[in-house]
Amino acid sequence: MSSLPRSVVIKGTGSYTPDNIQTNNDLTKYVETSDEWIFTRTGIRERRIASADETASDMGAIAARRALESSGLKIEDIDLVIAATITPDMPFPSTACLIQTKLGISNAVCMDIEAACSGFLYIMEVAASMLKCGRYRHALIVGTEKLSSILDWEDRTTCVLFGDGAGAAVLAPSDTPDVGLIDFKLGADGSKGDVLYMPGGGSAIPASSQSLDDRMHFLKMRGREVFKLAVTVMEQAAKEILEQNGVNSDQLSCVIPHQANLRIIELISSRLEIPMDRFYLNLEKYGNTSAASIPIALDEAYRAGRIQSGDLTLMVAFGAGLTWGAALVRSP
Ligand code: COA
């Protein structure tokens, strides 16, 4: 390609979820809860839990390999790897570097970007911008999470909501205008960081016997506040991106929402006046897999034939930070 690319397209997608299924009934062994409570409040029936020796980079590498296979590209075509995760194997090196090594990618720029459940949309925009400036040829972007490693299995208000898994996409520049990643609308509000966070393990509260005793290395959440904020910011991001691009919600073939809670998605559906049957849903099987949620759903939607050539798809997410994002994609 001699001049700058006119667009960036999704060349392939892949996903991976561990085999081990944990049902709502299984959770009653750890906390006082019930399938009825969890399902009616969230829409979740079960989630996948990684084995003790399976890491975020292991899962990410499998999803990445599958995305590469579906793209038809080779390992040596990739020169940019970006991962999104809040459960990296370790603080450093980055999960992207670990995935690079597991795949045998020898010549790439690799980094992690952390935007919690909005992470995949964040890395998608960053990778797309880097490809559009013409300096990189193909990007591998991966959202991967082992949330089971930071859940407090004694806290019923959080441990029932999340699961493990990974999703990935290969992005490539294209000379065809108006296809692929049409637009993004990302946002953040750090002043609301305390509604969903993990206090320990960083420079504020490094690991110590005290921090372990105080249960600082677990995810903490004020669920009701998160619920309200999620609905507000997802609705706003979706409306803004549609308006900015002169797109009527009738023109959307598929919506891939962050899979956190069915009631949140139902509210978004009614506020955007987009029927529920256009939303791709898998949270019943996987719960909330944070940065992996959108790419797993995207991969499943492609493989199920829910997204066809020429279709316009909206992706919309929110997460800790607070962060949020929407992306509009037209399949080539
Ligand atoms: N099983 C049974 N009871 C539970 C429970 C569980 N797993 N978790 C909480 N409860 C209880 C509470 O202790 C409370 O009891 P009380 O009235 O005796 O105090 C009652 O259920 C209601 O709790 P509340 O927190 O008000 O419930 P809710 O209807 O708001 O639902 C969430 C809780 C977490 C499901 C909901 O707020 C939510 O989904 N929020 C968004 C979370 C999210 O998506 N986070 C990820 C963001 S990326």
XYZ file of N, CA and C in Angstrom, residues 2-224:
669
model
N 0.786 2.053 -1.041
C 1.722 3.170 -1.161
C 1.321 4.354 -0.280
N 0.022 4.730 -0.293
C -0.387 5.874 0.523
C -1.044 5.370 1.811
N -1.529 6.302 2.611
C -2.143 5.886 3.882
C -3.418 5.088 3.627
N -3.675 4.059 4.454
C -4.887 3.256 4.249
C -6.143 4.108 4.445
N -7.192 3.740 3.729
C -8.427 4.522 3.838
C -9.324 3.995 4.941
N -9.084 2.751 5.343
C -9.892 2.200 6.441
C -9.127 1.052 7.100
N -9.681 0.584 8.213
C -9.106 -0.573 8.910
C -10.235 -1.580 9.114
N -9.975 -2.822 8.708
C -11.036 -3.837 8.782
C -10.672 -4.958 9.753
N -11.720 -5.659 10.228
C -11.508 -6.850 11.059
C -11.301 -8.022 10.096
N -10.093 -8.578 10.088
C -9.771 -9.675 9.150
C -10.150 -11.039 9.710
N -10.167 -11.139 11.036
C -10.486 -12.434 11.633
C -10.740 -12.280 13.128
N -11.469 -13.241 13.688
C -11.728 -13.211 15.134
C -11.545 -14.618 15.703
N -11.311 -14.670 16.999
C -11.184 -15.974 17.671
C -11.526 -15.826 19.136
N -11.899 -16.919 19.768
C -12.175 -16.835 21.201
C -11.871 -18.160 21.870
N -11.808 -18.110 23.169
C -11.534 -19.317 23.961
C -12.181 -19.143 25.329
N -12.858 -20.181 25.773
C -13.331 -20.196 27.160
C -12.955 -21.555 27.765
N -12.564 -21.562 29.034
C -12.165 -22.833 29.652
C -13.322 -23.834 29.660
N -12.975 -25.140 29.692
C -14.006 -26.198 29.680
C -14.815 -26.245 30.973
N -14.170 -25.878 32.065
C -14.810 -26.046 33.371
C -15.995 -25.086 33.571
N -17.191 -25.666 33.667
C -18.415 -24.867 33.830
C -18.786 -24.796 35.304
N -19.023 -23.572 35.779
C -19.503 -23.405 37.151
C -20.931 -22.858 37.071
N -21.895 -23.656 37.525
C -23.293 -23.224 37.441
C -23.653 -22.361 38.655
N -24.819 -21.709 38.559
C -25.288 -20.937 39.720
C -25.453 -21.849 40.930
N -25.928 -23.062 40.687
C -26.081 -23.996 41.819
C -24.753 -24.335 42.462
N -23.689 -24.460 41.628
C -22.350 -24.730 42.188
C -21.934 -23.643 43.180
N -22.364 -22.394 42.910
C -21.950 -21.276 43.765
C -22.543 -21.348 45.166
N -23.635 -22.108 45.293
C -24.256 -22.197 46.621
C -23.361 -22.946 47.612
N -22.298 -23.586 47.082
C -21.320 -24.234 47.990
C -20.469 -23.198 48.715
N -20.298 -22.023 48.079
C -19.418 -21.001 48.668
C -20.179 -19.913 49.403
N -21.335 -19.498 48.838
C -22.062 -18.351 49.406
C -23.563 -18.647 49.454
N -24.264 -17.857 50.285
C -25.708 -18.023 50.381
C -26.355 -17.328 49.179
N -26.745 -18.106 48.213
C -27.345 -17.554 47.002
C -28.218 -18.627 46.364
N -28.786 -18.330 45.194
C -29.603 -19.345 44.518
C -29.584 -19.063 43.028
N -29.872 -20.100 42.263
C -29.960 -19.942 40.807
C -31.037 -18.902 40.480
N -32.141 -18.965 41.188
C -33.257 -18.056 40.944
C -32.820 -16.594 41.159
N -32.128 -16.324 42.290
C -31.694 -14.944 42.575
C -30.749 -14.458 41.474
N -29.754 -15.260 41.163
C -28.739 -14.813 40.200
C -29.368 -14.635 38.817
N -30.175 -15.621 38.406
C -30.720 -15.551 37.038
C -31.688 -14.379 36.880
N -32.579 -14.205 37.850
C -33.558 -13.118 37.669
C -32.899 -11.740 37.754
N -31.842 -11.597 38.571
C -31.192 -10.286 38.695
C -30.215 -9.992 37.549
N -29.651 -11.066 36.934
C -28.545 -10.830 35.992
C -28.705 -11.494 34.623
N -29.480 -12.589 34.543
C -29.546 -13.352 33.288
C -28.441 -14.385 33.155
N -27.621 -14.520 34.204
C -26.491 -15.472 34.142
C -26.920 -16.822 34.732
N -26.599 -17.907 34.003
C -26.869 -19.266 34.497
C -25.590 -19.977 34.925
N -24.510 -19.710 34.166
C -23.236 -20.379 34.437
C -22.098 -19.533 33.901
N -20.874 -19.881 34.305
C -19.688 -19.192 33.802
C -18.574 -20.219 33.701
N -17.483 -19.860 32.979
C -16.337 -20.757 32.838
C -15.247 -20.323 33.816
N -14.605 -21.317 34.426
C -13.544 -21.018 35.384
C -12.259 -21.714 34.934
N -11.200 -20.925 34.771
C -9.918 -21.474 34.310
C -9.307 -22.372 35.380
N -8.460 -23.300 34.938
C -7.790 -24.162 35.912
C -6.697 -23.371 36.624
N -6.205 -23.927 37.737
C -5.247 -23.197 38.576
C -4.003 -22.769 37.789
N -3.566 -23.634 36.847
C -2.323 -23.291 36.131
C -2.580 -22.617 34.786
N -3.806 -22.205 34.515
C -4.129 -21.552 33.241
C -4.175 -20.040 33.465
N -3.392 -19.295 32.705
C -3.279 -17.852 32.944
C -4.025 -17.049 31.875
N -4.098 -15.749 32.119
C -4.734 -14.856 31.131
C -3.987 -14.928 29.793
N -2.665 -15.001 29.836
C -1.918 -15.054 28.557
C -2.104 -16.401 27.865
N -2.261 -17.491 28.634
C -2.534 -18.804 28.006
C -3.841 -18.735 27.224
N -4.883 -18.210 27.876
C -6.203 -18.133 27.221
C -6.148 -17.158 26.043
N -5.463 -16.024 26.261
C -5.338 -15.020 25.206
C -4.609 -15.581 23.987
N -3.591 -16.415 24.240
C -2.810 -16.976 23.129
C -3.670 -17.920 22.290
N -4.541 -18.683 22.943
C -5.414 -19.600 22.179
C -6.395 -18.791 21.328
N -7.018 -17.775 21.945
C -7.965 -16.929 21.191
C -7.247 -16.236 20.036
N -6.026 -15.775 20.299
C -5.247 -15.061 19.278
C -4.912 -15.990 18.107
N -4.517 -17.224 18.418
C -4.199 -18.195 17.356
C -5.439 -18.447 16.478
N -6.586 -18.561 17.135
C -7.837 -18.800 16.380
C -8.184 -17.592 15.508
N -7.936 -16.391 16.021
C -8.222 -15.172 15.236
C -7.303 -15.113 14.019
N -6.053 -15.480 14.250
C -5.077 -15.475 13.155
C -5.481 -16.488 12.085
N -5.879 -17.678 12.534
C -6.344 -18.707 11.582
C -7.502 -18.181 10.740
N -8.475 -17.548 11.401
C -9.662 -17.095 10.661
C -9.329 -15.915 9.746
N -8.230 -15.207 10.022
C -7.859 -14.059 9.175
C -7.149 -14.508 7.901
N -6.606 -15.726 7.919
C -5.843 -16.207 6.764
C -4.430 -15.632 6.705
N -4.068 -14.856 7.736
C -2.716 -14.274 7.752
C -1.748 -15.203 8.480
N -0.458 -14.870 8.378
C 0.557 -15.689 9.033
C 1.144 -14.933 10.226
N 1.768 -15.693 11.101
C 2.416 -15.109 12.278
C 3.300 -13.917 11.882
N 4.075 -14.096 10.793
C 5.041 -13.048 10.417
C 4.376 -11.782 9.862
N 3.048 -11.850 9.608
C 2.347 -10.647 9.137
C 2.032 -9.680 10.284
N 2.069 -10.190 11.515
C 1.661 -9.363 12.666
C 2.839 -8.528 13.162
N 2.642 -7.213 13.247
C 3.726 -6.386 13.795
C 3.257 -5.480 14.941
N 2.039 -5.745 15.417
C 1.525 -4.983 16.564
C 0.623 -5.903 17.383
N 0.902 -6.024 18.680
C 0.069 -6.854 19.560
C -0.346 -5.994 20.750
N -1.647 -5.854 20.941
C -2.126 -5.081 22.095
C -3.110 -5.941 22.874
N -2.902 -6.020 24.177
C -3.809 -6.800 25.025
C -4.519 -5.881 26.007
N -5.762 -6.259 26.332
C -6.531 -5.550 27.356
C -6.870 -6.562 28.431
N -6.526 -6.240 29.669
C -6.837 -7.151 30.772
C -6.726 -6.426 32.106
N -7.555 -6.846 33.071
C -7.342 -6.385 34.455
C -6.787 -7.525 35.296
N -6.560 -8.679 34.657
C -6.007 -9.825 35.384
C -4.780 -10.362 34.630
N -3.754 -9.485 34.448
C -2.558 -9.947 33.749
C -1.901 -11.093 34.522
N -1.084 -11.890 33.834
C -0.383 -12.978 34.526
C 0.400 -12.410 35.714
N 0.957 -11.210 35.520
C 1.778 -10.534 36.535
C 1.839 -9.065 36.134
N 2.259 -8.159 37.076
C 2.262 -6.732 36.707
C 3.122 -6.439 35.472
N 4.279 -7.053 35.370
C 5.068 -6.973 34.137
C 5.933 -8.203 34.037
N 6.339 -8.619 32.843
C 6.088 -7.997 31.540
C 4.613 -8.038 31.154
N 4.300 -7.314 30.090
C 2.901 -7.183 29.688
C 2.351 -8.515 29.181
N 1.038 -8.647 29.277
C 0.362 -9.845 28.749
C 0.561 -9.928 27.239
N 0.626 -8.772 26.574
C 0.855 -8.765 25.116
C 2.213 -9.395 24.792
N 3.245 -9.078 25.589
C 4.571 -9.680 25.356
C 4.527 -11.190 25.596
N 3.778 -11.617 26.617
C 3.684 -13.059 26.904
C 2.963 -13.767 25.755
N 1.907 -13.142 25.239
C 1.168 -13.743 24.114
C 2.061 -13.769 22.867
N 2.806 -12.711 22.653
C 3.736 -12.659 21.505
C 4.654 -13.889 21.529
N 5.228 -14.166 22.707
C 6.171 -15.284 22.830
C 5.461 -16.611 22.612
N 4.264 -16.752 23.195
C 3.529 -18.022 23.049
C 3.173 -18.302 21.595
N 2.949 -17.245 20.810
C 2.608 -17.447 19.397
C 3.845 -17.498 18.493
N 4.984 -17.086 19.045
C 6.203 -17.045 18.226
C 6.204 -15.888 17.239
N 5.633 -14.758 17.658
C 5.672 -13.554 16.809
C 7.012 -12.870 17.092
N 7.845 -12.758 16.060
C 9.217 -12.329 16.381
C 9.437 -10.830 16.259
N 8.610 -10.159 15.492
C 8.939 -8.764 15.221
C 7.704 -7.886 15.366
N 7.383 -7.522 16.606
C 6.159 -6.735 16.823
C 6.322 -5.792 18.006
N 5.571 -4.715 17.959
C 5.443 -3.827 19.116
C 4.331 -4.405 19.982
N 4.572 -4.546 21.295
C 3.593 -5.212 22.170
C 3.331 -4.387 23.414
N 2.089 -4.266 23.766
C 1.758 -3.511 24.993
C 0.374 -3.887 25.502
N 0.148 -3.594 26.784
C -1.183 -3.746 27.384
C -1.803 -2.371 27.580
N -3.116 -2.335 27.477
C -3.856 -1.122 27.819
C -4.964 -1.559 28.756
N -5.132 -0.837 29.855
C -6.112 -1.263 30.851
C -7.288 -0.290 30.880
N -8.453 -0.765 30.488
C -9.670 0.036 30.604
C -10.810 -0.875 31.057
N -10.455 -1.875 31.868
C -11.416 -2.832 32.435
C -12.341 -3.387 31.346
N -13.653 -3.375 31.603
C -14.580 -4.032 30.657
C -14.703 -3.295 29.328
N -14.249 -2.035 29.286
C -14.242 -1.306 28.008
C -12.944 -1.553 27.252
N -12.065 -2.355 27.829
C -10.699 -2.501 27.314
C -10.614 -2.872 25.851
N -11.490 -3.781 25.399
C -11.358 -4.228 24.014
C -11.653 -3.096 23.039
N -12.638 -2.260 23.355
C -12.933 -1.141 22.445
C -11.801 -0.114 22.485
N -11.189 0.051 23.662
C -10.036 0.956 23.760
C -8.886 0.442 22.877
N -8.552 -0.851 22.980
C -7.398 -1.333 22.196
C -7.736 -1.357 20.704
N -9.008 -1.518 20.396
C -9.402 -1.519 18.988
C -9.155 -0.129 18.378
N -9.532 0.914 19.128
C -9.310 2.251 18.562
C -7.820 2.579 18.494
N -7.074 2.202 19.524
C -5.626 2.487 19.509
C -4.962 1.755 18.339
N -5.277 0.461 18.183
C -4.661 -0.317 17.100
C -5.072 0.238 15.735
N -6.361 0.579 15.596
C -6.838 1.109 14.311
C -6.106 2.413 13.971
N -5.909 3.269 14.968
C -5.217 4.545 14.721
C -3.770 4.288 14.318
N -3.120 3.317 14.967
C -1.718 3.010 14.635
C -1.611 2.433 13.220
N -2.604 1.645 12.838
C -2.584 1.100 11.466
C -2.868 2.193 10.450
N -3.771 3.101 10.815
C -4.151 4.155 9.867
C -3.002 5.119 9.585
N -2.076 5.248 10.544
C -0.959 6.163 10.292
C 0.078 5.510 9.383
N -0.131 4.243 9.030
C 0.681 3.632 7.982
C 1.974 2.987 8.447
N 2.235 2.998 9.762
C 3.515 2.479 10.236
C 3.480 0.988 10.570
N 2.270 0.431 10.724
C 2.143 -0.996 11.074
C 1.297 -1.691 10.012
N 1.518 -2.988 9.846
C 0.843 -3.725 8.760
C -0.407 -4.441 9.248
N -0.286 -5.185 10.379
C -1.427 -5.935 10.897
C -1.356 -5.963 12.422
N -2.504 -5.788 13.060
C -2.528 -5.794 14.529
C -3.318 -6.981 15.047
N -2.784 -7.552 16.120
C -3.503 -8.600 16.845
C -3.948 -7.973 18.151
N -5.260 -7.930 18.379
C -5.740 -7.334 19.633
C -6.477 -8.410 20.432
N -6.199 -8.436 21.741
C -6.668 -9.545 22.576
C -7.252 -9.011 23.883
N -8.469 -9.431 24.199
C -9.039 -9.157 25.524
C -9.067 -10.476 26.276
N -8.411 -10.534 27.416
C -8.339 -11.813 28.128
C -8.413 -11.603 29.631
N -9.159 -12.466 30.304
C -9.349 -12.280 31.748
C -9.434 -13.598 32.497
N -8.722 -13.633 33.628
C -8.935 -14.715 34.596
C -9.508 -14.047 35.853
N -10.778 -13.653 35.747
C -11.394 -12.904 36.852
C -11.532 -13.759 38.099
N -11.592 -15.095 37.908
C -11.709 -15.975 39.079
C -10.528 -15.780 40.030
N -9.402 -15.226 39.511
C -8.223 -15.047 40.376
C -8.330 -13.802 41.263
N -9.302 -12.923 41.003
C -9.436 -11.729 41.857
C -10.830 -11.629 42.492
N -11.581 -12.730 42.443
C -12.920 -12.698 43.054
C -12.850 -13.143 44.501
N -13.650 -12.492 45.323
C -13.766 -12.876 46.725
C -14.884 -13.919 46.810
N -14.498 -15.170 46.959
C -15.483 -16.263 46.932
C -16.326 -16.314 48.195
N -16.122 -15.287 49.088
C -17.020 -15.174 50.253
C -17.981 -14.000 50.085
N -17.881 -13.281 48.954
C -18.721 -12.100 48.743
C -19.763 -12.396 47.655
N -20.968 -12.675 48.085
C -21.994 -13.086 47.108
C -22.427 -11.955 46.185
N -22.125 -10.708 46.579
C -22.556 -9.590 45.729
C -21.662 -9.430 44.490
N -20.501 -10.087 44.482
C -19.621 -9.983 43.303
C -19.281 -11.332 42.665
N -19.025 -12.380 43.485
C -18.441 -13.598 42.893
C -19.385 -14.309 41.935
N -20.680 -13.993 41.995
C -21.633 -14.684 41.121
C -21.695 -14.082 39.711
N -21.036 -12.936 39.526
C -21.253 -12.182 38.286
C -20.233 -12.449 37.178
N -19.060 -12.953 37.546
C -17.944 -12.928 36.595
C -17.470 -14.319 36.175
N -16.741 -14.355 35.052
C -16.173 -15.611 34.555
C -14.870 -15.353 33.814
N -14.258 -16.436 33.331
C -12.952 -16.359 32.659
C -13.095 -16.611 31.156
N -12.167 -16.073 30.381
C -12.171 -16.341 28.938
C -11.335 -15.311 28.184
N -11.286 -15.487 26.865
C -10.482 -14.580 26.030
C -11.089 -14.474 24.642
N -10.895 -13.308 24.027
C -11.328 -13.105 22.648
C -10.294 -12.244 21.935
N -10.201 -12.408 20.624
C -9.160 -11.683 19.888
C -9.655 -11.323 18.490
N -8.983 -10.349 17.896
C -9.273 -9.983 16.505
C -7.979 -9.580 15.815
N -7.942 -9.813 14.511
C -6.825 -9.341 13.694
C -7.347 -8.179 12.863
N -6.647 -7.059 12.947
C -7.048 -5.863 12.198
C -6.056 -5.607 11.063
N -6.592 -5.158 9.937
C -5.727 -4.906 8.787
C -6.159 -3.637 8.068
N -5.196 -2.904 7.491
C -5.561 -1.719 6.710
C -6.208 -2.116 5.386
N -7.024 -1.214 4.861
C -7.701 -1.512 3.593
C -7.765 -0.235 2.752
N -7.788 -0.421 1.433
C -7.905 0.728 0.528
C -9.346 1.074 0.205
N -10.280 0.222 0.669
C -11.697 0.494 0.401
C -12.220 1.479 1.448
N -12.809 2.585 1.016
C -13.323 3.535 2.008
C -14.639 3.068 2.630
N -14.950 3.609 3.795
C -16.254 3.390 4.458
C -16.560 1.933 4.805
N -15.537 1.133 5.038
C -15.773 -0.221 5.563
C -14.947 -0.385 6.835
N -15.235 -1.461 7.553
C -14.442 -1.780 8.742
C -14.815 -0.895 9.913
N -13.780 -0.451 10.629
C -14.001 0.300 11.865
C -14.309 1.750 11.498
N -15.592 2.031 11.399
C -16.068 3.331 10.904
C -15.784 4.451 11.909
N -16.091 4.186 13.189
C -15.920 5.261 14.175
C -15.908 4.681 15.593
N -15.339 5.475 16.515
C -15.318 5.117 17.935
C -15.793 6.303 18.758
N -16.356 5.985 19.908
C -16.710 7.043 20.861
C -16.323 6.505 22.238
N -15.126 6.843 22.689
C -14.651 6.347 23.983
C -14.774 7.448 25.022
N -14.866 7.065 26.290
C -14.918 8.067 27.345
C -14.483 7.500 28.679
N -14.247 8.398 29.636
C -13.840 7.969 30.978
C -14.207 9.039 31.997
N -14.447 8.597 33.228
C -14.685 9.519 34.340
C -14.045 8.929 35.590
N -12.778 9.320 35.795
C -11.993 8.773 36.914
C -12.560 9.115 38.279
N -13.393 10.134 38.362
C -13.936 10.519 39.677
C -14.888 9.441 40.216
N -15.306 8.505 39.347
C -16.215 7.446 39.811
C -15.474 6.104 39.942
N -14.173 6.202 40.113
C -13.357 4.980 40.185
C -13.681 4.081 41.360
N -14.245 4.676 42.428
C -14.436 3.867 43.641
C -15.704 3.000 43.620
N -16.449 3.002 42.544
C -17.630 2.120 42.501
C -17.253 0.684 42.131
N -16.081 0.531 41.511
C -15.652 -0.802 41.063
C -14.136 -0.788 40.957
N -13.459 -1.512 41.852
C -12.000 -1.430 41.858
C -11.400 -2.577 42.658
N -10.069 -2.697 42.551
C -9.352 -3.648 43.409
C -8.272 -2.857 44.140
N -8.404 -2.704 45.468
C -7.504 -1.779 46.171
C -6.048 -2.245 46.268
N -5.810 -3.547 46.373
C -4.459 -4.028 46.693
C -3.650 -4.460 45.489
N -2.341 -4.578 45.722
C -1.457 -5.169 44.714
C -0.701 -4.152 43.885
N -1.037 -2.867 44.040
C -0.311 -1.814 43.323
C 0.564 -1.039 44.298
N 1.002 0.163 43.898
C 1.912 0.919 44.762
C 1.185 1.550 45.947
N -0.153 1.674 45.877
C -0.891 2.246 47.015
C -0.932 1.257 48.180
N -1.278 0.028 47.870
C -1.352 -1.012 48.906
C -0.628 -2.250 48.367
N 0.704 -2.260 48.464
C 1.424 -3.441 47.975
C 1.047 -4.671 48.801
N 1.280 -5.831 48.232
C 0.927 -7.065 48.941
C 1.694 -7.168 50.260
N 0.959 -7.478 51.322
C 1.579 -7.701 52.633
C 0.648 -8.648 53.378
N 1.096 -9.170 54.506
C 0.191 -10.068 55.231
C -1.043 -9.285 55.689
N -0.826 -7.967 55.980
C -1.962 -7.128 56.384
C -2.973 -6.978 55.242
N -2.449 -6.719 54.021
C -3.358 -6.520 52.882
C -4.127 -7.804 52.572
N -3.486 -8.947 52.805
C -4.193 -10.220 52.603
C -5.288 -10.376 53.654
N -4.933 -10.104 54.919
C -5.933 -10.209 55.991
C -7.118 -9.278 55.728
N -6.835 -8.108 55.166
C -7.897 -7.115 54.909
C -8.635 -7.368 53.583
N -8.338 -8.448 52.920
C -8.988 -8.850 51.656
C -8.904 -7.759 50.580
N -7.712 -7.160 50.486
C -7.499 -6.046 49.558
C -7.248 -6.501 48.119
N -6.985 -7.794 47.929
C -6.619 -8.259 46.585
C -7.806 -8.849 45.828
N -8.984 -8.387 46.222
C -10.202 -8.838 45.561
C -10.939 -7.652 44.952
N -11.716 -7.949 43.906
C -12.559 -6.938 43.259
C -13.641 -6.475 44.253
N -13.843 -5.153 44.322
C -14.895 -4.576 45.188
C -15.859 -3.784 44.309
N -17.125 -3.857 44.665
C -18.089 -3.162 43.787
C -19.315 -2.687 44.566
N -19.803 -1.494 44.177
C -21.116 -1.055 44.654
C -22.084 -1.248 43.492
N -22.721 -2.424 43.495
C -23.459 -2.916 42.325
C -24.554 -1.993 41.823
N -25.369 -1.471 42.758
C -26.497 -0.630 42.307
C -26.030 0.619 41.591
